PDB file of C-alpha atoms in Angstrom:
ATOM      1  CA  MET M   1      34.112 142.935  80.016  1.00  0.00           C
ATOM      2  CA  VAL M   2      36.292 146.073  80.147  1.00  0.00           C
ATOM      3  CA  GLU M   3      36.686 146.295  76.354  1.00  0.00           C
ATOM      4  CA  ARG M   4      32.959 145.756  75.836  1.00  0.00           C
ATOM      5  CA  LEU M   5      31.874 148.464  78.282  1.00  0.00           C
ATOM      6  CA  VAL M   6      34.632 150.917  77.325  1.00  0.00           C
ATOM      7  CA  PRO M   7      35.520 150.514  73.622  1.00  0.00           C
ATOM      8  CA  ASP M   8      38.714 151.994  72.248  1.00  0.00           C
ATOM      9  CA  GLU M   9      36.910 155.039  70.792  1.00  0.00           C
ATOM     10  CA  LEU M  10      35.284 155.913  74.106  1.00  0.00           C
ATOM     11  CA  TRP M  11      38.546 155.369  75.958  1.00  0.00           C
ATOM     12  CA  GLU M  12      40.367 157.775  73.628  1.00  0.00           C
ATOM     13  CA  LEU M  13      37.753 160.446  74.292  1.00  0.00           C
ATOM     14  CA  PHE M  14      37.907 159.841  78.036  1.00  0.00           C
ATOM     15  CA  GLN M  15      41.677 160.274  78.078  1.00  0.00           C
ATOM     16  CA  ARG M  16      41.210 163.890  76.961  1.00  0.00           C
ATOM     17  CA  VAL M  17      39.301 164.839  80.114  1.00  0.00           C
ATOM     18  CA  VAL M  18      40.526 162.536  82.884  1.00  0.00           C
ATOM     19  CA  PRO M  19      42.869 164.289  85.345  1.00  0.00           C
ATOM     20  CA  GLU M  20      46.337 162.943  85.926  1.00  0.00           C
ATOM     21  CA  ALA M  21      46.852 160.556  88.788  1.00  0.00           C
ATOM     22  CA  PRO M  22      48.200 162.256  91.936  1.00  0.00           C
ATOM     23  CA  LEU M  23      51.885 161.675  92.611  1.00  0.00           C
ATOM     24  CA  ARG M  24      53.200 160.234  95.857  1.00  0.00           C
ATOM     25  CA  PRO M  25      56.235 162.368  96.758  1.00  0.00           C
ATOM     26  CA  HIS M  26      57.622 159.710  99.080  1.00  0.00           C
ATOM     27  CA  GLY M  27      56.657 156.694  96.981  1.00  0.00           C
ATOM     28  CA  GLY M  28      55.227 153.525  98.435  1.00  0.00           C
ATOM     29  CA  GLY M  29      51.580 152.623  98.766  1.00  0.00           C
ATOM     30  CA  ARG M  30      49.474 150.263  96.708  1.00  0.00           C
ATOM     31  CA  ARG M  31      49.483 150.278  92.934  1.00  0.00           C
ATOM     32  CA  ARG M  32      46.784 152.542  91.531  1.00  0.00           C
ATOM     33  CA  HIS M  33      44.178 150.701  89.456  1.00  0.00           C
ATOM     34  CA  GLY M  34      43.991 151.596  85.776  1.00  0.00           C
ATOM     35  CA  ASP M  35      41.560 154.316  84.750  1.00  0.00           C
ATOM     36  CA  ARG M  36      40.023 152.188  81.997  1.00  0.00           C
ATOM     37  CA  GLU M  37      39.121 149.378  84.404  1.00  0.00           C
ATOM     38  CA  VAL M  38      37.640 151.879  86.857  1.00  0.00           C
ATOM     39  CA  LEU M  39      35.662 153.593  84.083  1.00  0.00           C
ATOM     40  CA  ALA M  40      34.270 150.218  82.979  1.00  0.00           C
ATOM     41  CA  ALA M  41      33.213 149.465  86.552  1.00  0.00           C
ATOM     42  CA  ILE M  42      31.434 152.838  86.829  1.00  0.00           C
ATOM     43  CA  VAL M  43      29.633 152.286  83.510  1.00  0.00           C
ATOM     44  CA  PHE M  44      28.611 148.820  84.742  1.00  0.00           C
ATOM     45  CA  VAL M  45      27.114 150.293  87.924  1.00  0.00           C
ATOM     46  CA  ALA M  46      25.317 153.009  85.926  1.00  0.00           C
ATOM     47  CA  THR M  47      23.791 150.666  83.336  1.00  0.00           C
ATOM     48  CA  SER M  48      23.032 147.672  85.548  1.00  0.00           C
ATOM     49  CA  GLY M  49      21.751 149.621  88.541  1.00  0.00           C
ATOM     50  CA  CYS M  50      23.649 147.499  91.062  1.00  0.00           C
ATOM     51  CA  THR M  51      25.137 148.934  94.237  1.00  0.00           C
ATOM     52  CA  TRP M  52      28.841 149.574  94.637  1.00  0.00           C
ATOM     53  CA  GLN M  53      29.088 146.587  97.004  1.00  0.00           C
ATOM     54  CA  GLN M  54      27.599 144.297  94.322  1.00  0.00           C
ATOM     55  CA  LEU M  55      30.285 145.149  91.776  1.00  0.00           C
ATOM     56  CA  PRO M  56      31.951 141.848  90.706  1.00  0.00           C
ATOM     57  CA  PRO M  57      35.700 142.201  91.504  1.00  0.00           C
ATOM     58  CA  ALA M  58      36.613 139.286  89.236  1.00  0.00           C
ATOM     59  CA  SER M  59      35.374 141.146  86.150  1.00  0.00           C
ATOM     60  CA  PHE M  60      37.198 144.423  86.770  1.00  0.00           C
ATOM     61  CA  GLY M  61      40.012 143.615  89.178  1.00  0.00           C
ATOM     62  CA  LEU M  62      38.958 146.192  91.761  1.00  0.00           C
ATOM     63  CA  SER M  63      36.507 146.547  94.611  1.00  0.00           C
ATOM     64  CA  GLY M  64      33.339 148.580  94.728  1.00  0.00           C
ATOM     65  CA  ALA M  65      34.896 150.902  97.323  1.00  0.00           C
ATOM     66  CA  THR M  66      37.751 151.708  94.938  1.00  0.00           C
ATOM     67  CA  ALA M  67      35.348 152.393  92.058  1.00  0.00           C
ATOM     68  CA  HIS M  68      33.180 154.617  94.250  1.00  0.00           C
ATOM     69  CA  ARG M  69      36.204 156.551  95.522  1.00  0.00           C
ATOM     70  CA  ARG M  70      37.404 157.230  91.965  1.00  0.00           C
ATOM     71  CA  PHE M  71      33.845 158.082  90.904  1.00  0.00           C
ATOM     72  CA  SER M  72      33.664 160.701  93.657  1.00  0.00           C
ATOM     73  CA  GLU M  73      37.062 162.064  92.669  1.00  0.00           C
ATOM     74  CA  TRP M  74      36.105 162.406  89.011  1.00  0.00           C
ATOM     75  CA  SER M  75      32.676 163.841  89.819  1.00  0.00           C
ATOM     76  CA  LYS M  76      34.293 166.583  91.880  1.00  0.00           C
ATOM     77  CA  ALA M  77      36.548 167.383  88.906  1.00  0.00           C
ATOM     78  CA  ARG M  78      33.471 167.550  86.576  1.00  0.00           C
ATOM     79  CA  VAL M  79      34.913 164.826  84.374  1.00  0.00           C
ATOM     80  CA  TRP M  80      31.484 163.546  83.277  1.00  0.00           C
ATOM     81  CA  ALA M  81      30.250 166.923  82.054  1.00  0.00           C
ATOM     82  CA  LYS M  82      33.519 167.401  80.165  1.00  0.00           C
ATOM     83  CA  LEU M  83      33.216 163.944  78.589  1.00  0.00           C
ATOM     84  CA  HIS M  84      29.664 164.719  77.475  1.00  0.00           C
ATOM     85  CA  ARG M  85      30.874 167.931  75.871  1.00  0.00           C
ATOM     86  CA  VAL M  86      33.749 166.151  74.093  1.00  0.00           C
ATOM     87  CA  VAL M  87      31.326 163.641  72.563  1.00  0.00           C
ATOM     88  CA  LEU M  88      29.027 166.496  71.507  1.00  0.00           C
ATOM     89  CA  ASP M  89      31.994 168.253  69.889  1.00  0.00           C
ATOM     90  CA  GLU M  90      32.756 165.134  67.850  1.00  0.00           C
ATOM     91  CA  LEU M  91      29.126 164.898  66.749  1.00  0.00           C
ATOM     92  CA  GLY M  92      29.019 168.590  65.884  1.00  0.00           C
ATOM     93  CA  ALA M  93      32.230 168.391  63.855  1.00  0.00           C
ATOM     94  CA  ARG M  94      30.641 165.595  61.795  1.00  0.00           C
ATOM     95  CA  GLY M  95      27.443 167.558  61.260  1.00  0.00           C
ATOM     96  CA  GLU M  96      25.365 165.132  63.335  1.00  0.00           C
ATOM     97  CA  LEU M  97      23.668 167.835  65.457  1.00  0.00           C
ATOM     98  CA  ASP M  98      20.577 169.572  64.097  1.00  0.00           C
ATOM     99  CA  TRP M  99      20.030 172.943  65.795  1.00  0.00           C
ATOM    100  CA  SER M 100      16.946 173.877  63.768  1.00  0.00           C
ATOM    101  CA  ARG M 101      14.570 172.529  66.459  1.00  0.00           C
ATOM    102  CA  CYS M 102      15.258 171.709  70.088  1.00  0.00           C
ATOM    103  CA  ALA M 103      12.856 170.463  72.746  1.00  0.00           C
ATOM    104  CA  ILE M 104      12.786 170.797  76.530  1.00  0.00           C
ATOM    105  CA  ASP M 105      11.113 168.581  79.114  1.00  0.00           C
ATOM    106  CA  SER M 106      11.611 166.908  82.506  1.00  0.00           C
ATOM    107  CA  VAL M 107      11.045 163.571  84.213  1.00  0.00           C
ATOM    108  CA  ASN M 108      10.396 162.758  87.887  1.00  0.00           C
ATOM    109  CA  MET M 109      11.793 159.908  89.965  1.00  0.00           C
ATOM    110  CA  ARG M 110      11.689 158.773  93.570  1.00  0.00           C
ATOM    111  CA  ALA M 111      14.527 159.785  95.870  1.00  0.00           C
ATOM    112  CA  LEU M 112      15.275 158.318  99.263  1.00  0.00           C
ATOM    113  CA  LYS M 113      17.236 161.256 100.666  1.00  0.00           C
ATOM    114  CA  GLY M 114      19.865 163.816  99.748  1.00  0.00           C
ATOM    115  CA  ASP M 115      20.343 167.267  98.289  1.00  0.00           C
ATOM    116  CA  LEU M 116      17.979 168.719  95.677  1.00  0.00           C
ATOM    117  CA  THR M 117      14.986 166.598  96.644  1.00  0.00           C
ATOM    118  CA  GLY M 118      11.457 167.688  97.420  1.00  0.00           C
ATOM    119  CA  PRO M 119       7.852 166.532  97.709  1.00  0.00           C
ATOM    120  CA  ASN M 120       6.541 165.442  94.331  1.00  0.00           C
ATOM    121  CA  PRO M 121       3.141 167.062  93.665  1.00  0.00           C
ATOM    122  CA  VAL M 122       2.183 164.306  91.184  1.00  0.00           C
ATOM    123  CA  ASP M 123       3.257 161.408  93.433  1.00  0.00           C
ATOM    124  CA  ARG M 124       1.256 162.013  96.645  1.00  0.00           C
ATOM    125  CA  GLY M 125       3.934 164.276  98.063  1.00  0.00           C
ATOM    126  CA  LYS M 126       6.607 161.581  98.208  1.00  0.00           C
ATOM    127  CA  TYR M 127      10.149 162.899  98.019  1.00  0.00           C
ATOM    128  CA  GLY M 128      11.780 162.826  94.634  1.00  0.00           C
ATOM    129  CA  SER M 129      14.080 164.536  92.167  1.00  0.00           C
ATOM    130  CA  LYS M 130      13.631 165.765  88.647  1.00  0.00           C
ATOM    131  CA  ILE M 131      15.854 165.588  85.551  1.00  0.00           C
ATOM    132  CA  HIS M 132      15.559 168.522  83.132  1.00  0.00           C
ATOM    133  CA  LEU M 133      16.716 168.029  79.564  1.00  0.00           C
ATOM    134  CA  ILE M 134      17.134 169.881  76.278  1.00  0.00           C
ATOM    135  CA  THR M 135      17.574 167.779  73.135  1.00  0.00           C
ATOM    136  CA  GLU M 136      18.357 168.728  69.573  1.00  0.00           C
ATOM    137  CA  ARG M 137      16.043 167.797  66.702  1.00  0.00           C
ATOM    138  CA  THR M 138      16.968 164.100  66.553  1.00  0.00           C
ATOM    139  CA  GLY M 139      16.826 163.618  70.330  1.00  0.00           C
ATOM    140  CA  LEU M 140      20.461 163.895  71.415  1.00  0.00           C
ATOM    141  CA  PRO M 141      20.761 165.566  74.857  1.00  0.00           C
ATOM    142  CA  ILE M 142      22.766 168.803  74.740  1.00  0.00           C
ATOM    143  CA  SER M 143      21.948 170.267  78.168  1.00  0.00           C
ATOM    144  CA  VAL M 144      20.948 168.526  81.390  1.00  0.00           C
ATOM    145  CA  GLY M 145      20.191 169.558  84.960  1.00  0.00           C
ATOM    146  CA  ILE M 146      18.614 168.225  88.147  1.00  0.00           C
ATOM    147  CA  SER M 147      16.374 169.689  90.834  1.00  0.00           C
ATOM    148  CA  GLY M 148      13.914 168.739  93.517  1.00  0.00           C
ATOM    149  CA  ALA M 149      10.633 167.246  92.355  1.00  0.00           C
ATOM    150  CA  ASN M 150       8.727 170.292  93.624  1.00  0.00           C
ATOM    151  CA  LEU M 151      10.530 172.737  91.292  1.00  0.00           C
ATOM    152  CA  HIS M 152       8.247 173.969  88.513  1.00  0.00           C
ATOM    153  CA  ASP M 153       9.442 173.192  84.994  1.00  0.00           C
ATOM    154  CA  SER M 154       9.295 176.845  83.996  1.00  0.00           C
ATOM    155  CA  GLN M 155      12.051 177.725  86.475  1.00  0.00           C
ATOM    156  CA  ALA M 156      14.492 175.377  84.718  1.00  0.00           C
ATOM    157  CA  LEU M 157      14.187 176.770  81.180  1.00  0.00           C
ATOM    158  CA  ILE M 158      16.545 179.726  81.519  1.00  0.00           C
ATOM    159  CA  PRO M 159      19.322 177.809  83.380  1.00  0.00           C
ATOM    160  CA  LEU M 160      19.109 174.953  80.863  1.00  0.00           C
ATOM    161  CA  VAL M 161      19.358 177.216  77.823  1.00  0.00           C
ATOM    162  CA  LYS M 162      22.255 179.083  79.415  1.00  0.00           C
ATOM    163  CA  GLY M 163      23.856 175.736  80.256  1.00  0.00           C
ATOM    164  CA  ILE M 164      24.176 174.659  76.613  1.00  0.00           C
ATOM    165  CA  PRO M 165      27.946 174.498  76.054  1.00  0.00           C
ATOM    166  CA  PRO M 166      29.601 175.993  72.957  1.00  0.00           C
ATOM    167  CA  ILE M 167      29.666 173.001  70.611  1.00  0.00           C
ATOM    168  CA  ARG M 168      31.710 172.648  67.453  1.00  0.00           C
ATOM    169  CA  SER M 169      30.023 172.906  64.078  1.00  0.00           C
ATOM    170  CA  ARG M 170      30.905 171.318  60.780  1.00  0.00           C
ATOM    171  CA  ARG M 171      31.831 174.759  59.532  1.00  0.00           C
ATOM    172  CA  GLY M 172      31.883 178.150  61.199  1.00  0.00           C
ATOM    173  CA  HIS M 173      31.846 179.145  64.844  1.00  0.00           C
ATOM    174  CA  ARG M 174      30.795 177.046  67.796  1.00  0.00           C
ATOM    175  CA  ARG M 175      27.072 176.994  68.517  1.00  0.00           C
ATOM    176  CA  ARG M 176      25.275 177.173  71.842  1.00  0.00           C
ATOM    177  CA  LYS M 177      21.843 178.468  70.840  1.00  0.00           C
ATOM    178  CA  PRO M 178      19.026 176.645  68.990  1.00  0.00           C
ATOM    179  CA  ASP M 179      16.996 178.241  66.217  1.00  0.00           C
ATOM    180  CA  LYS M 180      13.691 177.141  67.768  1.00  0.00           C
ATOM    181  CA  LEU M 181      12.694 175.681  71.137  1.00  0.00           C
ATOM    182  CA  HIS M 182       9.648 173.475  71.692  1.00  0.00           C
ATOM    183  CA  GLY M 183       8.045 173.021  75.107  1.00  0.00           C
ATOM    184  CA  ASP M 184       4.829 171.849  76.743  1.00  0.00           C
ATOM    185  CA  LYS M 185       2.326 173.903  78.767  1.00  0.00           C
ATOM    186  CA  GLY M 186       4.584 173.911  81.812  1.00  0.00           C
ATOM    187  CA  TYR M 187       6.691 176.573  80.051  1.00  0.00           C
ATOM    188  CA  ASP M 188       3.745 178.727  78.927  1.00  0.00           C
ATOM    189  CA  TYR M 189       4.690 182.004  80.607  1.00  0.00           C
ATOM    190  CA  PRO M 190       5.045 185.450  78.985  1.00  0.00           C
ATOM    191  CA  HIS M 191       8.390 186.224  80.644  1.00  0.00           C
ATOM    192  CA  LEU M 192       9.922 183.031  79.194  1.00  0.00           C
ATOM    193  CA  ARG M 193       8.675 183.903  75.717  1.00  0.00           C
ATOM    194  CA  ARG M 194      10.141 187.405  76.046  1.00  0.00           C
ATOM    195  CA  TRP M 195      13.445 186.000  77.299  1.00  0.00           C
ATOM    196  CA  LEU M 196      13.699 183.632  74.321  1.00  0.00           C
ATOM    197  CA  ARG M 197      12.793 186.351  71.823  1.00  0.00           C
ATOM    198  CA  ALA M 198      15.452 188.648  73.310  1.00  0.00           C
ATOM    199  CA  ARG M 199      18.018 185.974  72.475  1.00  0.00           C
ATOM    200  CA  VAL M 200      16.684 185.461  68.947  1.00  0.00           C
ATOM    201  CA  ILE M 201      15.331 181.980  69.742  1.00  0.00           C
ATOM    202  CA  SER M 202      11.975 181.175  68.193  1.00  0.00           C
ATOM    203  CA  HIS M 203       9.625 179.434  70.593  1.00  0.00           C
ATOM    204  CA  ARG M 204       6.857 176.912  70.052  1.00  0.00           C
ATOM    205  CA  ILE M 205       5.317 176.445  73.493  1.00  0.00           C
ATOM    206  CA  ALA M 206       1.925 174.817  73.959  1.00  0.00           C
ATOM    207  CA  ARG M 207      -0.689 177.297  75.191  1.00  0.00           C
ATOM    208  CA  LYS M 208      -2.876 176.631  78.220  1.00  0.00           C
ATOM    209  CA  GLY M 209      -6.578 176.332  77.489  1.00  0.00           C
ATOM    210  CA  ILE M 210      -6.009 176.349  73.740  1.00  0.00           C
ATOM    211  CA  GLU M 211      -4.040 173.276  72.710  1.00  0.00           C
ATOM    212  CA  SER M 212      -4.890 169.736  73.718  1.00  0.00           C
ATOM    213  CA  SER M 213      -2.790 168.061  76.401  1.00  0.00           C
ATOM    214  CA  GLN M 214      -3.349 164.642  74.812  1.00  0.00           C
ATOM    215  CA  ARG M 215      -0.815 165.194  72.047  1.00  0.00           C
ATOM    216  CA  LEU M 216       2.946 165.590  72.261  1.00  0.00           C
ATOM    217  CA  GLY M 217       3.178 167.631  69.083  1.00  0.00           C
ATOM    218  CA  ARG M 218       4.895 166.839  65.811  1.00  0.00           C
ATOM    219  CA  TYR M 219       8.400 167.562  67.076  1.00  0.00           C
ATOM    220  CA  ARG M 220       8.239 167.485  70.875  1.00  0.00           C
ATOM    221  CA  TRP M 221       7.983 163.691  71.011  1.00  0.00           C
ATOM    222  CA  THR M 222      11.743 163.372  70.455  1.00  0.00           C
ATOM    223  CA  VAL M 223      12.552 164.610  73.961  1.00  0.00           C
ATOM    224  CA  GLU M 224      10.049 162.098  75.373  1.00  0.00           C
ATOM    225  CA  ARG M 225      11.891 159.360  73.510  1.00  0.00           C
ATOM    226  CA  THR M 226      15.179 160.555  74.982  1.00  0.00           C
ATOM    227  CA  MET M 227      13.649 160.285  78.453  1.00  0.00           C
ATOM    228  CA  SER M 228      12.941 156.628  77.713  1.00  0.00           C
ATOM    229  CA  TRP M 229      16.554 156.217  76.558  1.00  0.00           C
ATOM    230  CA  LEU M 230      17.683 157.527  79.932  1.00  0.00           C
ATOM    231  CA  ALA M 231      15.804 154.624  81.501  1.00  0.00           C
ATOM    232  CA  GLY M 232      18.420 152.363  79.915  1.00  0.00           C
ATOM    233  CA  CYS M 233      20.690 153.633  82.685  1.00  0.00           C
ATOM    234  CA  ARG M 234      19.050 151.667  85.491  1.00  0.00           C
ATOM    235  CA  ARG M 235      20.835 153.666  88.143  1.00  0.00           C
ATOM    236  CA  LEU M 236      18.417 156.484  87.263  1.00  0.00           C
ATOM    237  CA  HIS M 237      15.249 154.484  87.936  1.00  0.00           C
ATOM    238  CA  ARG M 238      15.385 155.721  91.507  1.00  0.00           C
ATOM    239  CA  ARG M 239      17.793 158.141  93.095  1.00  0.00           C
ATOM    240  CA  TYR M 240      19.977 156.493  95.749  1.00  0.00           C
ATOM    241  CA  GLU M 241      22.765 159.092  95.871  1.00  0.00           C
ATOM    242  CA  ARG M 242      22.737 161.512  98.779  1.00  0.00           C
ATOM    243  CA  LYS M 243      24.982 164.021  97.019  1.00  0.00           C
ATOM    244  CA  ALA M 244      23.430 165.950  94.163  1.00  0.00           C
ATOM    245  CA  ASP M 245      26.778 165.957  92.326  1.00  0.00           C
ATOM    246  CA  HIS M 246      26.766 162.156  92.193  1.00  0.00           C
ATOM    247  CA  PHE M 247      23.215 162.003  90.883  1.00  0.00           C
ATOM    248  CA  LEU M 248      24.060 164.596  88.227  1.00  0.00           C
ATOM    249  CA  ALA M 249      27.162 162.559  87.361  1.00  0.00           C
ATOM    250  CA  PHE M 250      25.102 159.448  86.622  1.00  0.00           C
ATOM    251  CA  THR M 251      22.742 161.578  84.532  1.00  0.00           C
ATOM    252  CA  SER M 252      25.681 162.937  82.542  1.00  0.00           C
ATOM    253  CA  ILE M 253      27.021 159.405  82.043  1.00  0.00           C
ATOM    254  CA  ALA M 254      23.650 158.316  80.639  1.00  0.00           C
ATOM    255  CA  CYS M 255      23.574 161.320  78.264  1.00  0.00           C
ATOM    256  CA  THR M 256      27.147 160.603  77.181  1.00  0.00           C
ATOM    257  CA  LEU M 257      26.329 156.983  76.358  1.00  0.00           C
ATOM    258  CA  ILE M 258      23.307 158.083  74.309  1.00  0.00           C
ATOM    259  CA  CYS M 259      25.446 160.505  72.285  1.00  0.00           C
ATOM    260  CA  TYR M 260      28.284 157.985  71.961  1.00  0.00           C
ATOM    261  CA  ARG M 261      25.970 155.385  70.415  1.00  0.00           C
ATOM    262  CA  ARG M 262      25.086 157.909  67.716  1.00  0.00           C
ATOM    263  CA  LEU M 263      28.776 158.688  67.231  1.00  0.00           C
ATOM    264  CA  THR M 264      29.629 155.051  66.520  1.00  0.00           C
ATOM    265  CA  LYS M 265      26.859 154.491  63.974  1.00  0.00           C
TER     266      LYS M 265
END
């Protein structure tokens, strides 16, 4: 089970970003569980959607409480965002990232409670959260963020574009800016167009009252497909985490797994 959920290639990448285990100056205490087994347990929870208490100890050799404690520790150290960036660097070094066209969009989901939640205007005011995403031309996520369901999509464009990390290229300098950005009518605002032009980013944003809302466009459908890929991480079907950092961590894990599958092809 551990080798299937965490292959050798993924484990080698994870070792670059995982912090060292804390030392006990006086010794003693229980033996610390291996990082690979804990990582496999976290991936199992993310993909299966089970609770931490439902984690099968016989498969991983540790309890759900131990996995959750390590998950919290690594989330605080931003391990998942670093792992996502490492996988993107590997893809960029191989020339697998296409920066000619990127797309931006968001998806809503129910949330029971916690930080960064709000009444969803398209779900009868029920509380929820929103995942914002920027993908490159083929649909690989390169920037991700979360917010309350009542945050307008237009307010997430600038933070998402600024949040694109400097990613390695096959040749030349690192890149962190697309050539063109596609978006739906939720981003149709003059100040966003001016902001993109000031950063030499071409924009292709659907215009209100002019273009039909029944079509996704020739290139914008890739980000919609990536949203469906995120549904493969069943932990994201509904937000159960109270802490926003934990919910963002599961989102980063899902994006990392999507990019890793492309890396192993």
